CSV table of C-alpha atoms in Angstrom, one decimal:
chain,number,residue,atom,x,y,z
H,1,UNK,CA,0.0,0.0,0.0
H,2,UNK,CA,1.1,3.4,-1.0
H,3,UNK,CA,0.9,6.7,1.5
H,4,UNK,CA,-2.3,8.2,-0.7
H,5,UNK,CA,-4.1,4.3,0.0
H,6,UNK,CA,-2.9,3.8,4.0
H,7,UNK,CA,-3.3,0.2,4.8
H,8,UNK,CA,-7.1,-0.5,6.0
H,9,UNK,CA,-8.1,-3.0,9.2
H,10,UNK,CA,-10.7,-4.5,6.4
H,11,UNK,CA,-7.6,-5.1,4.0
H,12,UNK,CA,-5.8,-6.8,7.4
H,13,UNK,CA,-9.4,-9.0,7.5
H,14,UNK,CA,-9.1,-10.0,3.8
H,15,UNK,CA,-5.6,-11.2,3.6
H,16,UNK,CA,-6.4,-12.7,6.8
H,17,UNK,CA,-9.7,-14.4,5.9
H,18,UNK,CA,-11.8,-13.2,8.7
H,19,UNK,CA,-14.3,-10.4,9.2
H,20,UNK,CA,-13.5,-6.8,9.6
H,21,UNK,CA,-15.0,-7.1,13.3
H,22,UNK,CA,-12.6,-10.7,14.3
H,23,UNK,CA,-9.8,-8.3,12.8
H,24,UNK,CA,-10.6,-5.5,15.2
H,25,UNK,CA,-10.9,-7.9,18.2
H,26,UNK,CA,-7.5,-9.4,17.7
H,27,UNK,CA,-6.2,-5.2,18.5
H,28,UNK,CA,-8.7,-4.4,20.4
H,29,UNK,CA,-10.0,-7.5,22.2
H,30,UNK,CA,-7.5,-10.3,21.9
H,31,UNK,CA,-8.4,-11.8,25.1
H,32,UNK,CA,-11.7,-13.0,23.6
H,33,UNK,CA,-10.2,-14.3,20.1
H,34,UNK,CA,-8.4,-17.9,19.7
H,35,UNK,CA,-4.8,-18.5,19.1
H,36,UNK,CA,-4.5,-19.8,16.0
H,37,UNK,CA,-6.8,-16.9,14.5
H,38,UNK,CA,-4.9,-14.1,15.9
H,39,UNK,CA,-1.5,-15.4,14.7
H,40,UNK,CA,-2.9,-15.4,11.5
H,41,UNK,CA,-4.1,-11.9,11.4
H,42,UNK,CA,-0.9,-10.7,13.0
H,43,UNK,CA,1.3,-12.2,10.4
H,44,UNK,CA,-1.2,-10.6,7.9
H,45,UNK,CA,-0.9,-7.1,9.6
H,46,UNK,CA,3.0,-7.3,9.3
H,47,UNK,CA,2.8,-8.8,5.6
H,48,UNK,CA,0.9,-5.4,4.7
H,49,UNK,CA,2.5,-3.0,7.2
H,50,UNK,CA,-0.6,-2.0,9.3
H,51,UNK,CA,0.5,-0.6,12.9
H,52,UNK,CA,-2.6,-1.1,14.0
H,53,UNK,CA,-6.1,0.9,14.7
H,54,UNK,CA,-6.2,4.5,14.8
H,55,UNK,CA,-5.9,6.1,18.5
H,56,UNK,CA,-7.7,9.0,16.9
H,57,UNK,CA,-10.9,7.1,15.5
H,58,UNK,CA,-11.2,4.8,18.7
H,59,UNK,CA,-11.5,7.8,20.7
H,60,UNK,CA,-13.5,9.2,18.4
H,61,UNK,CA,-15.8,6.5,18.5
H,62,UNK,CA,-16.1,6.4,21.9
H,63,UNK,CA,-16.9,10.2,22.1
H,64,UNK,CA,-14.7,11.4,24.6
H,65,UNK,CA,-11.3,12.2,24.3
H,66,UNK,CA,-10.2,12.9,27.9
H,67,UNK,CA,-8.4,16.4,27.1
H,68,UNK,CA,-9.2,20.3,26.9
H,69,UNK,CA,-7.5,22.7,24.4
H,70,UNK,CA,-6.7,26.0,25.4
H,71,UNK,CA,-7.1,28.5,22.3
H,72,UNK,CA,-6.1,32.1,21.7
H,73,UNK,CA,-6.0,34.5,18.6
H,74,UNK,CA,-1.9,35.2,19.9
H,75,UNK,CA,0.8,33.2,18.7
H,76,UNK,CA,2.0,30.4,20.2
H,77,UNK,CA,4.6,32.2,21.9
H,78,UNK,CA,2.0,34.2,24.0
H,79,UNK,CA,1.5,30.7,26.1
H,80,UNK,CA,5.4,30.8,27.3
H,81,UNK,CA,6.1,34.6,27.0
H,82,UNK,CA,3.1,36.0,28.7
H,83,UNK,CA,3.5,36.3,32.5
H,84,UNK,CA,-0.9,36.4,32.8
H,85,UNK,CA,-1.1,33.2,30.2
H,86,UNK,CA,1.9,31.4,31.7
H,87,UNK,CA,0.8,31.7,34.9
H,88,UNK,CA,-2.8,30.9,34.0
H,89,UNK,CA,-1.8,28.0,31.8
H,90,UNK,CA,0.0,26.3,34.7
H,91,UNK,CA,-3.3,26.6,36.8
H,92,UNK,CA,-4.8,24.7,34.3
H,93,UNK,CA,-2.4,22.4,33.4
H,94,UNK,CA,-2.7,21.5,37.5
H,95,UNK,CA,-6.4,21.3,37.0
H,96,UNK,CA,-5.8,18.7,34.1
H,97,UNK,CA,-3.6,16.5,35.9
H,98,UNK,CA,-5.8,16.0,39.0
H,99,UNK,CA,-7.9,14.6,36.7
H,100,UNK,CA,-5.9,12.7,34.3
H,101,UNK,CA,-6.8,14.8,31.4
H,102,UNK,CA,-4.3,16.1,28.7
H,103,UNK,CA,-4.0,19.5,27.2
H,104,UNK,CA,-3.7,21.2,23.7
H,105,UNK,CA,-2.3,24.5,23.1
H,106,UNK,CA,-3.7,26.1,19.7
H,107,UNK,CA,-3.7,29.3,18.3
H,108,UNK,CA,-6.2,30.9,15.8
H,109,UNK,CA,-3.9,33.6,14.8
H,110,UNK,CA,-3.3,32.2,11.4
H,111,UNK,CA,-5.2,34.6,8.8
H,112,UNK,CA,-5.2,32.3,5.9
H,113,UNK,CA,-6.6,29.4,7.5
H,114,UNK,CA,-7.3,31.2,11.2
H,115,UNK,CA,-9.9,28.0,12.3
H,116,UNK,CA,-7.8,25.3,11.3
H,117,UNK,CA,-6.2,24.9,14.1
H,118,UNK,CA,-9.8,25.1,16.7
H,119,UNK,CA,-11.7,23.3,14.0
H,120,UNK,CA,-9.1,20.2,14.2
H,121,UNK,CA,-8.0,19.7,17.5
H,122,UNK,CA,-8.8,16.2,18.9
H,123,UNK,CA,-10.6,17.5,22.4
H,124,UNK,CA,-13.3,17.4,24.8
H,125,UNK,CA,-14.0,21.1,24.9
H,126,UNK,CA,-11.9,24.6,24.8
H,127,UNK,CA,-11.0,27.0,26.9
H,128,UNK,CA,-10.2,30.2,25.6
H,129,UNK,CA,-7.8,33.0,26.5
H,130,UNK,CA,-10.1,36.3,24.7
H,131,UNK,CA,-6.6,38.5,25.8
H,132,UNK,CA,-7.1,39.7,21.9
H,133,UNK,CA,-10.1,39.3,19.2
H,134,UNK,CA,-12.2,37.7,22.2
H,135,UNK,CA,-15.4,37.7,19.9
H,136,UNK,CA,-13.6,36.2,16.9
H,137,UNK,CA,-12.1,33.4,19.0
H,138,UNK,CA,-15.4,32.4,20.5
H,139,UNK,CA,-17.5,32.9,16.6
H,140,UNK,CA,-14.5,30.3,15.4
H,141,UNK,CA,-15.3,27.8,18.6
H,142,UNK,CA,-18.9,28.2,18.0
H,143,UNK,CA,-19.0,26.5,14.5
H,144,UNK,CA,-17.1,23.3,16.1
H,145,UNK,CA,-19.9,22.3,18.5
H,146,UNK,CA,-17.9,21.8,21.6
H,147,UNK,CA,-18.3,23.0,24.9
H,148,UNK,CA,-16.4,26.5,25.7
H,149,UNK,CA,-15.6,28.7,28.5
H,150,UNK,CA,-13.9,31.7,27.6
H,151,UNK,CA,-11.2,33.5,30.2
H,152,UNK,CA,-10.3,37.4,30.0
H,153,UNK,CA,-13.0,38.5,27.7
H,154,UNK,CA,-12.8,41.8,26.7
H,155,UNK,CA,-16.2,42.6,25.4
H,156,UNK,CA,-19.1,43.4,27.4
H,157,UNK,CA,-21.6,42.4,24.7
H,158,UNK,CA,-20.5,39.0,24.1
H,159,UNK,CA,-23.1,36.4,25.5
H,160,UNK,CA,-20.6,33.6,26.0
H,161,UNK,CA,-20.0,31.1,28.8
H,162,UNK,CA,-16.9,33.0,30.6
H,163,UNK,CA,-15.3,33.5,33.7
H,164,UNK,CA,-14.1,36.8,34.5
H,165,UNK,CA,-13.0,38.8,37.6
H,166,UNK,CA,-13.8,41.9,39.1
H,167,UNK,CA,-11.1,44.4,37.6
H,168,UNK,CA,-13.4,47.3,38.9
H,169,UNK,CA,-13.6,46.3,42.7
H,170,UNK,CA,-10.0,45.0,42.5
H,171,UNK,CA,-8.5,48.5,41.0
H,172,UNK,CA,-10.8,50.3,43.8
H,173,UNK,CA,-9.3,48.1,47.0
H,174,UNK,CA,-5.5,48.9,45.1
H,175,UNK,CA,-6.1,52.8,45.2
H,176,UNK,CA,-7.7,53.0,48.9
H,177,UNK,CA,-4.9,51.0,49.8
H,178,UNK,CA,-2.2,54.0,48.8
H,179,UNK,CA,-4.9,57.0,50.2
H,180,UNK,CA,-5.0,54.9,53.5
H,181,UNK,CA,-1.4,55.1,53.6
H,182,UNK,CA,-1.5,58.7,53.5
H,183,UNK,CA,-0.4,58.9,49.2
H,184,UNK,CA,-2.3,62.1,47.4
H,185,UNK,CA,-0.1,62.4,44.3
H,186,UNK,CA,-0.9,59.1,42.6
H,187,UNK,CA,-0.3,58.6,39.1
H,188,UNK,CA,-1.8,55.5,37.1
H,189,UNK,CA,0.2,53.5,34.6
H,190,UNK,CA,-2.0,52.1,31.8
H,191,UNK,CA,-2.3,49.1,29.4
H,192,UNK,CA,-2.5,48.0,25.7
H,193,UNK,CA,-3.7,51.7,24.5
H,194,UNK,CA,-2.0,54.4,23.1
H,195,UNK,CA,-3.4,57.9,22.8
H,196,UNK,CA,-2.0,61.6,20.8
H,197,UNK,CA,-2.3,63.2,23.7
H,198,UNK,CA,0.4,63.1,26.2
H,199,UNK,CA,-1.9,62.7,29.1
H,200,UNK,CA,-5.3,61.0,28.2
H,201,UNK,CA,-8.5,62.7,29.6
H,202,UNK,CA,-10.5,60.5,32.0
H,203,UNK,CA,-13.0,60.8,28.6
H,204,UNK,CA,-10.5,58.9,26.1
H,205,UNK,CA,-9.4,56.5,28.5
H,206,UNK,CA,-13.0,55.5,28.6
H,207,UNK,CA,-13.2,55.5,24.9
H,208,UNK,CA,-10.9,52.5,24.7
H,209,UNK,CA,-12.5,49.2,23.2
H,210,UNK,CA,-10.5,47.2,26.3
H,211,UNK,CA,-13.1,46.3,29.1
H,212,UNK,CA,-10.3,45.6,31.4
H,213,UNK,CA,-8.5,49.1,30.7
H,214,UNK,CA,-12.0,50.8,31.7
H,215,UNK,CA,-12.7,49.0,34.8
H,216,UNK,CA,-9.4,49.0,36.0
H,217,UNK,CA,-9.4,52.8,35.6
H,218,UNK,CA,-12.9,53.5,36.8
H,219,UNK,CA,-12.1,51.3,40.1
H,220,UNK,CA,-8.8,53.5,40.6
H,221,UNK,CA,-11.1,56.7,40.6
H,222,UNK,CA,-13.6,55.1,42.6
H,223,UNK,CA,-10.9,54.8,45.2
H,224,UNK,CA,-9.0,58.2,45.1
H,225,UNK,CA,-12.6,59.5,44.8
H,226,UNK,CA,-12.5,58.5,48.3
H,227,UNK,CA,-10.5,61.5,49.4
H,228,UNK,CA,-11.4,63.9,47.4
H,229,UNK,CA,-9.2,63.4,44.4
H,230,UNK,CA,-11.0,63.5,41.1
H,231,UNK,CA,-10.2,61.7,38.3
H,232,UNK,CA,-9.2,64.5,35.9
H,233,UNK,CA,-6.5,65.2,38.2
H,234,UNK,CA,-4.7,61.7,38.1
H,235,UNK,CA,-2.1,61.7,35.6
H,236,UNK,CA,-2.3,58.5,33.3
H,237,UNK,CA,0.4,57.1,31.5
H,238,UNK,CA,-0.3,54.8,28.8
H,239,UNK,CA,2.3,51.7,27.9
H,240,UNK,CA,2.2,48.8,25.4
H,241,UNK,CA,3.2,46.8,28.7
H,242,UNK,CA,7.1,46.7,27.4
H,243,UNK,CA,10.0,48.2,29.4
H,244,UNK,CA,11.1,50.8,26.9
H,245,UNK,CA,7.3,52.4,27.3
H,246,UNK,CA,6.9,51.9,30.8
H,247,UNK,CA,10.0,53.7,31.1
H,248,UNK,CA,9.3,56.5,29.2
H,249,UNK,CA,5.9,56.8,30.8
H,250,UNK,CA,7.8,56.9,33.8
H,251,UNK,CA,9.9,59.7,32.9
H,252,UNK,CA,7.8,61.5,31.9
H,253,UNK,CA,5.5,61.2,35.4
H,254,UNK,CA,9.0,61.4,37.3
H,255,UNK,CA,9.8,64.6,35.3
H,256,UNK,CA,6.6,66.8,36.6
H,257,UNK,CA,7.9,69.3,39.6
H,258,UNK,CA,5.0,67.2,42.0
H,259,UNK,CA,6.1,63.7,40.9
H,260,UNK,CA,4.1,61.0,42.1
H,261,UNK,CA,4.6,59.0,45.2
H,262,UNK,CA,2.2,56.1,44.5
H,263,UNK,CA,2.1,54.4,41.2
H,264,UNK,CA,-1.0,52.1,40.3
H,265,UNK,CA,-0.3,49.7,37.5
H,266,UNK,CA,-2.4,48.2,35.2
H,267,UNK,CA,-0.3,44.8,35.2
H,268,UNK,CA,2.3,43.4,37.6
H,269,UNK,CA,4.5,43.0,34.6
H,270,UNK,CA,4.2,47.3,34.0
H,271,UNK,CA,4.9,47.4,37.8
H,272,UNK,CA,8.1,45.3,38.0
H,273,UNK,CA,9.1,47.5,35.2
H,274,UNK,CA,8.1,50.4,37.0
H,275,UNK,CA,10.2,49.2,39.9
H,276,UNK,CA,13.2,48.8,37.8
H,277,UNK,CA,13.3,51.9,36.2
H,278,UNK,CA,12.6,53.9,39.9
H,279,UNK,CA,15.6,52.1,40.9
H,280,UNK,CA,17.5,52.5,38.3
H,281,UNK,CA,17.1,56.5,38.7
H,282,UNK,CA,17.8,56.6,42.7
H,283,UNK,CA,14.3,56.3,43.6
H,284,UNK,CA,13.6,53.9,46.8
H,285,UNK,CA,10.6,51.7,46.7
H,286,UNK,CA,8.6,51.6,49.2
H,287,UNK,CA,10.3,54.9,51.1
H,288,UNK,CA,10.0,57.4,48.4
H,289,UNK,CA,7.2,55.6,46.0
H,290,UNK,CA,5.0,53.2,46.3
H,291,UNK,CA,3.6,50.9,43.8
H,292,UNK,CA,0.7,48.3,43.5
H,293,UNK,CA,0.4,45.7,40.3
H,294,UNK,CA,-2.7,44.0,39.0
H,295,UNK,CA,-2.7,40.0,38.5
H,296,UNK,CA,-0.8,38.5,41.2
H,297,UNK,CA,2.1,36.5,39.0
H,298,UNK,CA,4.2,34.6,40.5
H,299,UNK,CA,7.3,37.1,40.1
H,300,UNK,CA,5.8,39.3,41.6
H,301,UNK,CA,6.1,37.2,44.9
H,302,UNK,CA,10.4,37.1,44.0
H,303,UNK,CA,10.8,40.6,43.2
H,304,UNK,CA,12.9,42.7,45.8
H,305,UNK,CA,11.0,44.1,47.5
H,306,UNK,CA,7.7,42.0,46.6
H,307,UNK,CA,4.6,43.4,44.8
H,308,UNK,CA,2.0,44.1,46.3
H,309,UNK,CA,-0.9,43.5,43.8
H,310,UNK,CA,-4.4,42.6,42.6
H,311,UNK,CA,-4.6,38.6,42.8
H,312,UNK,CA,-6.3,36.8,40.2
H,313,UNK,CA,-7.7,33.4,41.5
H,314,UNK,CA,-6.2,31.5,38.9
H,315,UNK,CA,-6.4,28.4,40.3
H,316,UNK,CA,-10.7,28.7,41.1
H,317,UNK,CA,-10.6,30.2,37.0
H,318,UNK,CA,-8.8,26.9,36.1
H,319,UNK,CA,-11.1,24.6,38.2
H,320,UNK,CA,-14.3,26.4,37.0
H,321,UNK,CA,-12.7,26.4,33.4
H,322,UNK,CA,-11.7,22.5,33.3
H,323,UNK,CA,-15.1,21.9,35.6
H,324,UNK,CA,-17.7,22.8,32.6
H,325,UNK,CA,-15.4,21.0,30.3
H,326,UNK,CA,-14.7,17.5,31.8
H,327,UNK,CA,-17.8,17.3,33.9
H,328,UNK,CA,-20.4,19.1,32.3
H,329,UNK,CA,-20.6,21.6,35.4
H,330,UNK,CA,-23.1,24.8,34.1
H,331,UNK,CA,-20.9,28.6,34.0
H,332,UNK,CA,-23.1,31.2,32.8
H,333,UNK,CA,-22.2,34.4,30.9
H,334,UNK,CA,-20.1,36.5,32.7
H,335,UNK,CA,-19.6,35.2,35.6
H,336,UNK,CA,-17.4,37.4,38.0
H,337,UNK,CA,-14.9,36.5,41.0
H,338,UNK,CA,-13.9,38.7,43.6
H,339,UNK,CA,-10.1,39.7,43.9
H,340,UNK,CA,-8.2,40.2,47.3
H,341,UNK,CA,-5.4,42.6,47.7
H,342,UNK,CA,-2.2,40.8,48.8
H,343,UNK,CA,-0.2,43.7,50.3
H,344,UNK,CA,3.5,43.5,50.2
H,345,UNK,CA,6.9,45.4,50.6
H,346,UNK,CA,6.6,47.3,47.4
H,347,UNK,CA,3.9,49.9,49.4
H,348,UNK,CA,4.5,52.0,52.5
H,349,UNK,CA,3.6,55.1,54.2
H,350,UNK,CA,3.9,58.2,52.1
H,351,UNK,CA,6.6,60.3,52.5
H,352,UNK,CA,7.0,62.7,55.3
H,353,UNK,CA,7.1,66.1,52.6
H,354,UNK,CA,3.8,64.7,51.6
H,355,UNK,CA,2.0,64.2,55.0
């Protein structure tokens, strides 16, 4: 047989002179099949060269695979380079292996054949990471048929079965946590935007298509609301999340004659970078400026000092995620977790000139 005509288990069964279904029981079954007729369509297997039945159909047949693909329009990179998708896809890697499930990375950013990839993997269900093109992604997994729960969606709109977390609450507990300390100049470092103005208004932040960007700022304005500071009076800083813009959005704040003391960032990755650059330029952290991530990595944890930051429950995302996959268990649109403040070294009283 030739690679365009693959050797068939009925072609095993002919040369063998059985049925197609004694065939399959000598792979499948051989407990139940006698001697002298599985040695005969063994040798006939290794006269034609068939390895034996397909994993793939038998699986298929049975209609369950026993593993989850986790999908995103980014390119594969994203799962290893990404600080929020590494950390998130180790959560549900752990999720997977308490119950003996595998896992599938895929990515839908191909253009000329962007649902190959979701349309073909051999899985139970997906979970998607909407970081980019959320409603794309989930149209894509939609026309498969499978069961879905999508993770950091970014659109409102979207009636999907999702699992999100409370950026606005979370953003709100991170900015009463620097008033309490006695901060009043508190600047706001932003994410995945990028405006002509130098400062954005309050009004074009909001304009922004990311959800996350507009709850995260609303919740820090809730908080310095708190004490009287309104939100047209806290710079904002946009950055593409990459040191050479967090530090020039940090220059920029630093170079003001009232230069912040507190420093509210949008990610823990824009904080760390944050931190680098303030002590790169003689800036102490937390004595003369204070700053607060958003996530809860686990660098954040190693960093000297350590973050304090916004914790994502990645772990209760992952269970509920690889929950309505492998067992069926019900998420409905949108639903919402609660994040904690974990305060660490990186935040402390404000400065006496300050007080």
């Amino acid at each position: 047989m030739t690679q365009d005509n693959p050797v068939r288990l009925r072609d095993v069964a002919r040369v063998a002179g059985v049925s197609q279904g004694t065939a399959s029981n000598v792979f499948n079954r051989p407990d139940i099949v006698r001697q002298e007729v599985r040695e005969r369509v063994e040798a006939a297997a290794k006269e034609l060269g068939y390895a034996g039945p397909s994993l793939t159909g038998r699986l298929l047949r049975a209609g369950k695979i026993n593993a989850i693909g986790v999908a995103t329009a980014e390119p594969l990179t994203y799962f290893f380079e990404d600080q929020w998708a590494r950390t998130m896809m180790a959560a549900i890697a752990a999720e997977c292996d308490k119950q003996g499930a595998g896992l599938s990375i895929v990515s839908a950013m191909n253009r000329e054949r962007p649902a190959w990839n979701i349309q073909s993997a051999l899985v139970d269900g997906l979970i998607l990471l909407c970081a980019e093109e959320g409603p794309a992604l989930i149209g894509q997994t939609e026309k498969r048929e499978l069961p879905f729960v999508a993770l950091g969606l970014e659109e409102s709109t979207v009636d999907a079965p999702g699992v999100g977390i409370d950026n606005r609450d979370g953003a709100r507990q991170a900015a009463e946590h620097l008033v309490a300390l006695g901060h009043r100049r508190i600047a706001i470092l932003g994410i995945g935007e990028s405006w002509n103005a130098l400062w954005p208004t309050p009004e074009e932040v909001l304009a922004t298509p990311y959800l996350t960007v507009r709850d995260r700022a609303e919740g820090y304005w809730a908080g310095l609301a708190t004490v009287g500071i309104a939100a047209a009076d806290v710079p904002y800083a946009d950055t593409d999340a990459q040191r050479e813009t967090v530090w020039a959005a940090m220059s920029r704040l630093f170079a003001a004659e009232q230069s912040p003391t507190g420093v509210l960032a949008m990610s823990d990755r824009v904080a760390l970078f944050a931190i680098e650059w303030l002590k790169g330029n003689g800036r102490r952290v937390p004595e003369d400026v204070s700053v607060v991530g958003f996530d809860g990595i686990p660098e954040g944890a190693d960093t000297l000092p350590a973050l304090t930051t916004v914790q994502q429950p990645f772990q209760e995302l992952a269970a509920r995620a690889v929950g309505a996959i492998l067992g069926g268990e019900e998420i409905a649109a949108r639903t919402v977790l609660p994040l904690p403040l974990v305060v660490r070294g990186s935040t402390g009283p404000a400065p006496k000139s300050e007080l």
